[in-house]
Amino acid sequence: MRKKIVAGNWKLNNTMDEGLKLASEIANMMNDEVKDGVSVVLGTPFIHLNAVSNLTKTNKNLNVAAQDCSTHESGAYTGDISVAMIKSTGASHVIIGHSERREYHNETNTELATKVDLALKEGLTPIFCCGESLDIRESGNHEAFVSQQLTESLFHLSEEQMSKVVIAYEPIWAIGTGVTASSAQAQEMHKALRAHLATKFGDSLAENTSILYGGSCKPGNAKELFGQADIDGGLIGGASLKSRDFVDIANSF
Ligand code: 13P
């Protein structure tokens, strides 16, 4: 059975103190409230990774993710953070290929394939993001476009490697806009992505891959989204910055 996962992506938010306060609130609420079997991930800026990992390590359902990693393992790459560095903080996951990094840092599917390889080699779980812009959605090519993102960044993996990857479908037009994909639109896409995975890796692997939805997911719409057959949780931006909202989303299965 595939895992249910709710991951927060804090993006460029929270100073050290603010991040620690938010993480402690979430950790405290989770102990009392979140069902066993739901894995919760906090995607923090690099500065918080170690402190938040220490704070959450006693809760086996609470994990920490970096929001990106370098395409290099070490060397003269000023400002980069490698997968080994991320692993050494205690983090277990890394978000790869978020649309904001694709857009503002020109990350390509080929570079993202390298990041996925490095993360897997280091024993980190990649949360691989994909999703189409409004133009592409309106042209009707969204399935082909997102399928190609998977093909170019993930289809070189072995089955064993792919079994460790989590996918997040985040339509760009729904990110931070307050416009959520309808549960039917999201389900249609998740089903298509699962079918696409099956063409390369087989039905069983596709069935066991967690595919998260991201894009204006909130306490008010999470239940309906997570109730869809092919939606296994969410990657949450804005609502992950409020402990109450985030924990309510984690409780929406
Ligand atoms: P919002 O939840 O703020 O729309 O952001 C989604 C997202 O980009 C998560 O990675």
PDB file of C-alpha atoms and ligand atoms in Angstrom:
ATOM      1  CA  MET A   1       0.000   0.000   0.000  1.00  0.00           C
ATOM      2  CA  ARG A   2       1.300   3.423  -0.849  1.00  0.00           C
ATOM      3  CA  LYS A   3       2.179   5.925   1.835  1.00  0.00           C
ATOM      4  CA  LYS A   4       0.002   8.873   2.775  1.00  0.00           C
ATOM      5  CA  ILE A   5       2.214  11.942   2.961  1.00  0.00           C
ATOM      6  CA  VAL A   6       1.637  15.589   3.803  1.00  0.00           C
ATOM      7  CA  ALA A   7       4.698  17.711   3.137  1.00  0.00           C
ATOM      8  CA  GLY A   8       5.068  21.396   3.899  1.00  0.00           C
ATOM      9  CA  ASN A   9       7.172  23.622   1.699  1.00  0.00           C
ATOM     10  CA  TRP A  10       8.089  26.713   3.682  1.00  0.00           C
ATOM     11  CA  LYS A  11       9.771  28.286   0.646  1.00  0.00           C
ATOM     12  CA  LEU A  12      11.599  31.558   1.487  1.00  0.00           C
ATOM     13  CA  ASN A  13       9.926  32.076   4.849  1.00  0.00           C
ATOM     14  CA  ASN A  14      10.860  31.968   8.547  1.00  0.00           C
ATOM     15  CA  THR A  15      13.923  33.190  10.374  1.00  0.00           C
ATOM     16  CA  MET A  16      15.666  30.665  12.631  1.00  0.00           C
ATOM     17  CA  ASP A  17      13.464  31.476  15.642  1.00  0.00           C
ATOM     18  CA  GLU A  18      10.248  31.574  13.644  1.00  0.00           C
ATOM     19  CA  GLY A  19      11.044  28.244  12.021  1.00  0.00           C
ATOM     20  CA  LEU A  20      11.821  26.557  15.328  1.00  0.00           C
ATOM     21  CA  LYS A  21       8.611  27.884  16.854  1.00  0.00           C
ATOM     22  CA  LEU A  22       6.542  26.606  13.925  1.00  0.00           C
ATOM     23  CA  ALA A  23       8.254  23.198  13.918  1.00  0.00           C
ATOM     24  CA  SER A  24       7.777  22.792  17.696  1.00  0.00           C
ATOM     25  CA  GLU A  25       4.096  23.649  17.451  1.00  0.00           C
ATOM     26  CA  ILE A  26       3.604  21.117  14.665  1.00  0.00           C
ATOM     27  CA  ALA A  27       5.585  18.437  16.529  1.00  0.00           C
ATOM     28  CA  ASN A  28       3.506  18.963  19.688  1.00  0.00           C
ATOM     29  CA  MET A  29       0.195  18.864  17.851  1.00  0.00           C
ATOM     30  CA  MET A  30       1.216  15.813  15.880  1.00  0.00           C
ATOM     31  CA  ASN A  31       1.901  13.764  18.976  1.00  0.00           C
ATOM     32  CA  ASP A  32      -1.706  14.178  20.017  1.00  0.00           C
ATOM     33  CA  GLU A  33      -3.564  14.448  16.774  1.00  0.00           C
ATOM     34  CA  VAL A  34      -2.150  12.986  13.590  1.00  0.00           C
ATOM     35  CA  LYS A  35      -3.085   9.415  12.775  1.00  0.00           C
ATOM     36  CA  ASP A  36      -0.395   6.791  12.638  1.00  0.00           C
ATOM     37  CA  GLY A  37       0.315   5.939   9.039  1.00  0.00           C
ATOM     38  CA  VAL A  38       0.411   9.533   7.833  1.00  0.00           C
ATOM     39  CA  SER A  39       3.923  10.697   7.183  1.00  0.00           C
ATOM     40  CA  VAL A  40       4.426  14.436   7.706  1.00  0.00           C
ATOM     41  CA  VAL A  41       7.396  16.214   6.174  1.00  0.00           C
ATOM     42  CA  LEU A  42       8.631  19.733   6.929  1.00  0.00           C
ATOM     43  CA  GLY A  43      10.383  21.281   3.917  1.00  0.00           C
ATOM     44  CA  THR A  44      12.440  24.014   5.523  1.00  0.00           C
ATOM     45  CA  PRO A  45      15.106  26.410   4.289  1.00  0.00           C
ATOM     46  CA  PHE A  46      18.614  24.969   4.654  1.00  0.00           C
ATOM     47  CA  ILE A  47      19.324  26.976   7.823  1.00  0.00           C
ATOM     48  CA  HIS A  48      16.638  25.119   9.780  1.00  0.00           C
ATOM     49  CA  LEU A  49      17.367  21.571   8.668  1.00  0.00           C
ATOM     50  CA  ASN A  50      19.586  20.484  11.529  1.00  0.00           C
ATOM     51  CA  ALA A  51      17.681  22.145  14.365  1.00  0.00           C
ATOM     52  CA  VAL A  52      14.296  20.971  13.063  1.00  0.00           C
ATOM     53  CA  SER A  53      15.645  17.442  12.513  1.00  0.00           C
ATOM     54  CA  ASN A  54      16.835  17.352  16.124  1.00  0.00           C
ATOM     55  CA  LEU A  55      13.520  18.632  17.349  1.00  0.00           C
ATOM     56  CA  THR A  56      11.479  16.072  15.394  1.00  0.00           C
ATOM     57  CA  LYS A  57      13.657  12.980  15.638  1.00  0.00           C
ATOM     58  CA  THR A  58      11.657  11.319  18.406  1.00  0.00           C
ATOM     59  CA  ASN A  59       8.521  11.319  16.226  1.00  0.00           C
ATOM     60  CA  LYS A  60       8.883   8.632  13.577  1.00  0.00           C
ATOM     61  CA  ASN A  61       6.075  10.102  11.478  1.00  0.00           C
ATOM     62  CA  LEU A  62       7.694  13.514  11.255  1.00  0.00           C
ATOM     63  CA  ASN A  63      10.461  14.033   8.716  1.00  0.00           C
ATOM     64  CA  VAL A  64      12.468  16.925   7.379  1.00  0.00           C
ATOM     65  CA  ALA A  65      13.147  17.902   3.757  1.00  0.00           C
ATOM     66  CA  ALA A  66      15.476  20.331   2.045  1.00  0.00           C
ATOM     67  CA  GLN A  67      13.875  22.352  -0.746  1.00  0.00           C
ATOM     68  CA  ASP A  68      16.656  21.768  -3.275  1.00  0.00           C
ATOM     69  CA  CYS A  69      20.125  20.275  -3.629  1.00  0.00           C
ATOM     70  CA  SER A  70      23.151  20.921  -5.793  1.00  0.00           C
ATOM     71  CA  THR A  71      23.851  19.017  -9.006  1.00  0.00           C
ATOM     72  CA  HIS A  72      27.399  18.646  -7.656  1.00  0.00           C
ATOM     73  CA  GLU A  73      28.748  16.487  -4.861  1.00  0.00           C
ATOM     74  CA  SER A  74      31.453  18.895  -3.663  1.00  0.00           C
ATOM     75  CA  GLY A  75      33.910  21.476  -4.913  1.00  0.00           C
ATOM     76  CA  ALA A  76      34.048  25.087  -6.032  1.00  0.00           C
ATOM     77  CA  TYR A  77      30.324  25.818  -6.284  1.00  0.00           C
ATOM     78  CA  THR A  78      29.801  28.815  -4.014  1.00  0.00           C
ATOM     79  CA  GLY A  79      26.444  28.852  -2.307  1.00  0.00           C
ATOM     80  CA  ASP A  80      25.480  25.299  -3.272  1.00  0.00           C
ATOM     81  CA  ILE A  81      24.388  22.662  -0.735  1.00  0.00           C
ATOM     82  CA  SER A  82      25.140  19.024  -1.535  1.00  0.00           C
ATOM     83  CA  VAL A  83      23.057  15.937  -0.814  1.00  0.00           C
ATOM     84  CA  ALA A  84      25.710  14.738   1.664  1.00  0.00           C
ATOM     85  CA  MET A  85      25.440  18.036   3.530  1.00  0.00           C
ATOM     86  CA  ILE A  86      21.667  17.702   3.635  1.00  0.00           C
ATOM     87  CA  LYS A  87      21.908  14.118   4.871  1.00  0.00           C
ATOM     88  CA  SER A  88      24.356  15.179   7.583  1.00  0.00           C
ATOM     89  CA  THR A  89      21.765  17.560   9.064  1.00  0.00           C
ATOM     90  CA  GLY A  90      19.419  14.664   9.800  1.00  0.00           C
ATOM     91  CA  ALA A  91      16.992  15.508   6.977  1.00  0.00           C
ATOM     92  CA  SER A  92      15.585  12.517   5.111  1.00  0.00           C
ATOM     93  CA  HIS A  93      13.892  14.069   2.065  1.00  0.00           C
ATOM     94  CA  VAL A  94      14.670  16.629  -0.611  1.00  0.00           C
ATOM     95  CA  ILE A  95      12.214  18.496  -2.824  1.00  0.00           C
ATOM     96  CA  ILE A  96      13.510  18.420  -6.397  1.00  0.00           C
ATOM     97  CA  GLY A  97      12.287  20.381  -9.406  1.00  0.00           C
ATOM     98  CA  HIS A  98       9.785  22.696  -7.768  1.00  0.00           C
ATOM     99  CA  SER A  99       8.255  24.942 -10.448  1.00  0.00           C
ATOM    100  CA  GLU A 100       9.715  28.013  -8.753  1.00  0.00           C
ATOM    101  CA  ARG A 101      13.215  26.589  -9.173  1.00  0.00           C
ATOM    102  CA  ARG A 102      12.461  25.550 -12.747  1.00  0.00           C
ATOM    103  CA  GLU A 103      11.238  29.076 -13.470  1.00  0.00           C
ATOM    104  CA  TYR A 104      13.598  31.341 -11.507  1.00  0.00           C
ATOM    105  CA  HIS A 105      16.726  29.177 -11.679  1.00  0.00           C
ATOM    106  CA  ASN A 106      16.147  27.690 -15.126  1.00  0.00           C
ATOM    107  CA  GLU A 107      16.388  24.124 -13.855  1.00  0.00           C
ATOM    108  CA  THR A 108      16.009  21.637 -16.691  1.00  0.00           C
ATOM    109  CA  ASN A 109      14.650  18.098 -16.692  1.00  0.00           C
ATOM    110  CA  THR A 110      18.184  16.839 -17.358  1.00  0.00           C
ATOM    111  CA  GLU A 111      19.647  18.666 -14.342  1.00  0.00           C
ATOM    112  CA  LEU A 112      16.793  17.396 -12.215  1.00  0.00           C
ATOM    113  CA  ALA A 113      17.606  13.840 -13.280  1.00  0.00           C
ATOM    114  CA  THR A 114      21.105  14.400 -11.874  1.00  0.00           C
ATOM    115  CA  LYS A 115      19.691  15.751  -8.605  1.00  0.00           C
ATOM    116  CA  VAL A 116      17.393  12.734  -8.279  1.00  0.00           C
ATOM    117  CA  ASP A 117      20.363  10.404  -8.850  1.00  0.00           C
ATOM    118  CA  LEU A 118      22.475  12.160  -6.233  1.00  0.00           C
ATOM    119  CA  ALA A 119      19.658  12.200  -3.668  1.00  0.00           C
ATOM    120  CA  LEU A 120      19.014   8.470  -4.122  1.00  0.00           C
ATOM    121  CA  LYS A 121      22.721   7.688  -3.919  1.00  0.00           C
ATOM    122  CA  GLU A 122      22.849   9.547  -0.595  1.00  0.00           C
ATOM    123  CA  GLY A 123      19.774   7.730   0.746  1.00  0.00           C
ATOM    124  CA  LEU A 124      17.501  10.785   0.661  1.00  0.00           C
ATOM    125  CA  THR A 125      13.901  10.494  -0.553  1.00  0.00           C
ATOM    126  CA  PRO A 126      13.330  12.772  -3.545  1.00  0.00           C
ATOM    127  CA  ILE A 127       9.984  14.557  -3.688  1.00  0.00           C
ATOM    128  CA  PHE A 128       9.982  15.158  -7.412  1.00  0.00           C
ATOM    129  CA  CYS A 129       7.749  18.039  -8.532  1.00  0.00           C
ATOM    130  CA  CYS A 130       6.029  18.342 -11.879  1.00  0.00           C
ATOM    131  CA  GLY A 131       3.227  20.483 -13.228  1.00  0.00           C
ATOM    132  CA  GLU A 132       2.070  22.608 -16.137  1.00  0.00           C
ATOM    133  CA  SER A 133       1.546  26.348 -16.631  1.00  0.00           C
ATOM    134  CA  LEU A 134      -1.836  27.842 -17.428  1.00  0.00           C
ATOM    135  CA  ASP A 135      -0.893  28.216 -21.116  1.00  0.00           C
ATOM    136  CA  ILE A 136      -0.126  24.545 -21.398  1.00  0.00           C
ATOM    137  CA  ARG A 137      -3.318  23.582 -19.551  1.00  0.00           C
ATOM    138  CA  GLU A 138      -5.367  25.783 -21.884  1.00  0.00           C
ATOM    139  CA  SER A 139      -3.697  24.300 -24.952  1.00  0.00           C
ATOM    140  CA  GLY A 140      -4.826  20.857 -23.783  1.00  0.00           C
ATOM    141  CA  ASN A 141      -1.263  19.478 -23.715  1.00  0.00           C
ATOM    142  CA  HIS A 142      -0.954  19.203 -19.941  1.00  0.00           C
ATOM    143  CA  GLU A 143      -0.847  15.421 -19.720  1.00  0.00           C
ATOM    144  CA  ALA A 144       1.810  15.130 -22.403  1.00  0.00           C
ATOM    145  CA  PHE A 145       3.860  17.949 -20.876  1.00  0.00           C
ATOM    146  CA  VAL A 146       3.891  16.576 -17.340  1.00  0.00           C
ATOM    147  CA  SER A 147       4.450  13.019 -18.562  1.00  0.00           C
ATOM    148  CA  GLN A 148       7.520  14.277 -20.383  1.00  0.00           C
ATOM    149  CA  GLN A 149       8.838  15.855 -17.173  1.00  0.00           C
ATOM    150  CA  LEU A 150       8.662  12.400 -15.586  1.00  0.00           C
ATOM    151  CA  THR A 151      10.167  10.680 -18.616  1.00  0.00           C
ATOM    152  CA  GLU A 152      13.143  13.016 -18.818  1.00  0.00           C
ATOM    153  CA  SER A 153      13.961  13.148 -15.112  1.00  0.00           C
ATOM    154  CA  LEU A 154      12.922   9.734 -13.791  1.00  0.00           C
ATOM    155  CA  PHE A 155      12.677   7.111 -16.538  1.00  0.00           C
ATOM    156  CA  HIS A 156      16.402   6.335 -16.455  1.00  0.00           C
ATOM    157  CA  LEU A 157      16.022   4.979 -12.899  1.00  0.00           C
ATOM    158  CA  SER A 158      15.910   1.304 -12.020  1.00  0.00           C
ATOM    159  CA  GLU A 159      12.673  -0.020 -10.535  1.00  0.00           C
ATOM    160  CA  GLU A 160      14.364  -0.239  -7.187  1.00  0.00           C
ATOM    161  CA  GLN A 161      15.424   3.402  -7.344  1.00  0.00           C
ATOM    162  CA  MET A 162      12.033   4.567  -8.599  1.00  0.00           C
ATOM    163  CA  SER A 163      10.319   2.799  -5.703  1.00  0.00           C
ATOM    164  CA  LYS A 164      11.987   5.353  -3.404  1.00  0.00           C
ATOM    165  CA  VAL A 165      10.728   8.445  -5.239  1.00  0.00           C
ATOM    166  CA  VAL A 166       7.668  10.482  -4.230  1.00  0.00           C
ATOM    167  CA  ILE A 167       5.984  12.565  -6.925  1.00  0.00           C
ATOM    168  CA  ALA A 168       4.237  15.888  -6.350  1.00  0.00           C
ATOM    169  CA  TYR A 169       1.909  17.162  -9.065  1.00  0.00           C
ATOM    170  CA  GLU A 170       1.656  20.932  -8.720  1.00  0.00           C
ATOM    171  CA  PRO A 171      -0.160  22.787 -11.487  1.00  0.00           C
ATOM    172  CA  ILE A 172       1.617  26.152 -11.646  1.00  0.00           C
ATOM    173  CA  TRP A 173      -1.656  28.005 -12.125  1.00  0.00           C
ATOM    174  CA  ALA A 174      -2.825  26.748  -8.727  1.00  0.00           C
ATOM    175  CA  ILE A 175       0.310  27.613  -6.728  1.00  0.00           C
ATOM    176  CA  GLY A 176      -0.173  30.509  -4.344  1.00  0.00           C
ATOM    177  CA  THR A 177      -3.098  31.765  -6.405  1.00  0.00           C
ATOM    178  CA  GLY A 178      -5.980  30.561  -4.255  1.00  0.00           C
ATOM    179  CA  VAL A 179      -7.220  28.716  -7.360  1.00  0.00           C
ATOM    180  CA  THR A 180      -7.153  25.017  -6.574  1.00  0.00           C
ATOM    181  CA  ALA A 181      -7.408  22.384  -9.256  1.00  0.00           C
ATOM    182  CA  SER A 182     -10.809  20.780  -8.803  1.00  0.00           C
ATOM    183  CA  SER A 183     -10.615  17.372  -7.251  1.00  0.00           C
ATOM    184  CA  ALA A 184     -11.698  15.952 -10.635  1.00  0.00           C
ATOM    185  CA  GLN A 185      -8.922  17.800 -12.492  1.00  0.00           C
ATOM    186  CA  ALA A 186      -6.329  16.706  -9.938  1.00  0.00           C
ATOM    187  CA  GLN A 187      -7.546  13.100  -9.909  1.00  0.00           C
ATOM    188  CA  GLU A 188      -7.505  12.945 -13.716  1.00  0.00           C
ATOM    189  CA  MET A 189      -3.898  14.084 -13.783  1.00  0.00           C
ATOM    190  CA  HIS A 190      -2.742  11.819 -10.950  1.00  0.00           C
ATOM    191  CA  LYS A 191      -4.355   8.858 -12.683  1.00  0.00           C
ATOM    192  CA  ALA A 192      -2.652   9.776 -15.949  1.00  0.00           C
ATOM    193  CA  LEU A 193       0.727  10.113 -14.223  1.00  0.00           C
ATOM    194  CA  ARG A 194       0.310   6.761 -12.505  1.00  0.00           C
ATOM    195  CA  ALA A 195      -0.565   5.172 -15.860  1.00  0.00           C
ATOM    196  CA  HIS A 196       2.487   6.824 -17.391  1.00  0.00           C
ATOM    197  CA  LEU A 197       4.708   5.418 -14.625  1.00  0.00           C
ATOM    198  CA  ALA A 198       3.215   1.985 -15.258  1.00  0.00           C
ATOM    199  CA  THR A 199       4.278   2.057 -18.936  1.00  0.00           C
ATOM    200  CA  LYS A 200       7.900   2.144 -17.820  1.00  0.00           C
ATOM    201  CA  PHE A 201       8.005   0.559 -14.369  1.00  0.00           C
ATOM    202  CA  GLY A 202       4.973  -1.741 -14.367  1.00  0.00           C
ATOM    203  CA  ASP A 203       1.605  -1.670 -12.628  1.00  0.00           C
ATOM    204  CA  SER A 204       2.791  -2.741  -9.215  1.00  0.00           C
ATOM    205  CA  LEU A 205       5.394   0.003  -8.878  1.00  0.00           C
ATOM    206  CA  ALA A 206       2.970   2.618 -10.222  1.00  0.00           C
ATOM    207  CA  GLU A 207       0.339   1.486  -7.733  1.00  0.00           C
ATOM    208  CA  ASN A 208       2.817   1.832  -4.893  1.00  0.00           C
ATOM    209  CA  THR A 209       4.129   5.294  -5.794  1.00  0.00           C
ATOM    210  CA  SER A 210       2.841   8.145  -3.648  1.00  0.00           C
ATOM    211  CA  ILE A 211       1.646  11.045  -5.797  1.00  0.00           C
ATOM    212  CA  LEU A 212       0.966  14.245  -3.850  1.00  0.00           C
ATOM    213  CA  TYR A 213      -1.122  17.193  -4.986  1.00  0.00           C
ATOM    214  CA  GLY A 214       0.136  20.767  -4.507  1.00  0.00           C
ATOM    215  CA  GLY A 215      -1.457  24.111  -5.285  1.00  0.00           C
ATOM    216  CA  SER A 216      -3.609  26.105  -2.837  1.00  0.00           C
ATOM    217  CA  CYS A 217      -4.341  23.020  -0.765  1.00  0.00           C
ATOM    218  CA  LYS A 218      -5.976  24.161   2.489  1.00  0.00           C
ATOM    219  CA  PRO A 219      -7.848  22.649   5.438  1.00  0.00           C
ATOM    220  CA  GLY A 220     -11.101  23.430   3.610  1.00  0.00           C
ATOM    221  CA  ASN A 221     -10.309  21.438   0.448  1.00  0.00           C
ATOM    222  CA  ALA A 222      -7.777  18.829   1.594  1.00  0.00           C
ATOM    223  CA  LYS A 223     -10.344  16.174   2.497  1.00  0.00           C
ATOM    224  CA  GLU A 224     -11.953  16.229  -0.887  1.00  0.00           C
ATOM    225  CA  LEU A 225      -8.613  16.176  -2.691  1.00  0.00           C
ATOM    226  CA  PHE A 226      -7.136  13.399  -0.510  1.00  0.00           C
ATOM    227  CA  GLY A 227     -10.338  11.403  -0.962  1.00  0.00           C
ATOM    228  CA  GLN A 228      -9.559  10.879  -4.658  1.00  0.00           C
ATOM    229  CA  ALA A 229      -8.353   7.436  -5.629  1.00  0.00           C
ATOM    230  CA  ASP A 230      -4.964   8.534  -6.960  1.00  0.00           C
ATOM    231  CA  ILE A 231      -4.152  11.408  -4.589  1.00  0.00           C
ATOM    232  CA  ASP A 232      -1.946  10.242  -1.734  1.00  0.00           C
ATOM    233  CA  GLY A 233      -1.491  13.515   0.113  1.00  0.00           C
ATOM    234  CA  GLY A 234      -0.250  17.022  -0.500  1.00  0.00           C
ATOM    235  CA  LEU A 235       2.688  19.352  -0.890  1.00  0.00           C
ATOM    236  CA  ILE A 236       1.575  22.445   0.945  1.00  0.00           C
ATOM    237  CA  GLY A 237       2.949  25.973   0.571  1.00  0.00           C
ATOM    238  CA  GLY A 238       1.138  28.857   2.271  1.00  0.00           C
ATOM    239  CA  ALA A 239      -0.918  26.711   4.641  1.00  0.00           C
ATOM    240  CA  SER A 240       2.223  24.945   5.915  1.00  0.00           C
ATOM    241  CA  LEU A 241       3.281  28.198   7.597  1.00  0.00           C
ATOM    242  CA  LYS A 242       0.420  27.986  10.096  1.00  0.00           C
ATOM    243  CA  SER A 243       0.708  25.062  12.476  1.00  0.00           C
ATOM    244  CA  ARG A 244      -3.055  24.687  12.979  1.00  0.00           C
ATOM    245  CA  ASP A 245      -3.830  24.685   9.248  1.00  0.00           C
ATOM    246  CA  PHE A 246      -0.981  22.342   8.429  1.00  0.00           C
ATOM    247  CA  VAL A 247      -1.898  19.785  11.084  1.00  0.00           C
ATOM    248  CA  ASP A 248      -5.549  19.995  10.032  1.00  0.00           C
ATOM    249  CA  ILE A 249      -4.458  19.165   6.471  1.00  0.00           C
ATOM    250  CA  ALA A 250      -2.406  16.227   7.783  1.00  0.00           C
ATOM    251  CA  ASN A 251      -5.593  15.030   9.463  1.00  0.00           C
ATOM    252  CA  SER A 252      -7.644  15.175   6.286  1.00  0.00           C
ATOM    253  CA  PHE A 253      -7.371  11.548   5.158  1.00  0.00           C
TER     254      PHE A 253
HETATM  255  P1  13P B   1       0.579  26.921  -2.118  1.00  0.00           P
HETATM  256  O1  13P B   1       0.037  25.850  -1.221  1.00  0.00           O
HETATM  257  O2  13P B   1       0.941  28.183  -1.396  1.00  0.00           O
HETATM  258  O3  13P B   1      -0.296  27.146  -3.315  1.00  0.00           O
HETATM  259  O4  13P B   1       1.987  26.373  -2.694  1.00  0.00           O
HETATM  260  C1  13P B   1       2.040  25.105  -3.232  1.00  0.00           C
HETATM  261  C2  13P B   1       3.456  24.764  -3.441  1.00  0.00           C
HETATM  262  O5  13P B   1       4.132  25.339  -4.267  1.00  0.00           O
HETATM  263  C3  13P B   1       4.051  23.741  -2.572  1.00  0.00           C
HETATM  264  O6  13P B   1       5.293  23.340  -3.039  1.00  0.00           O
END
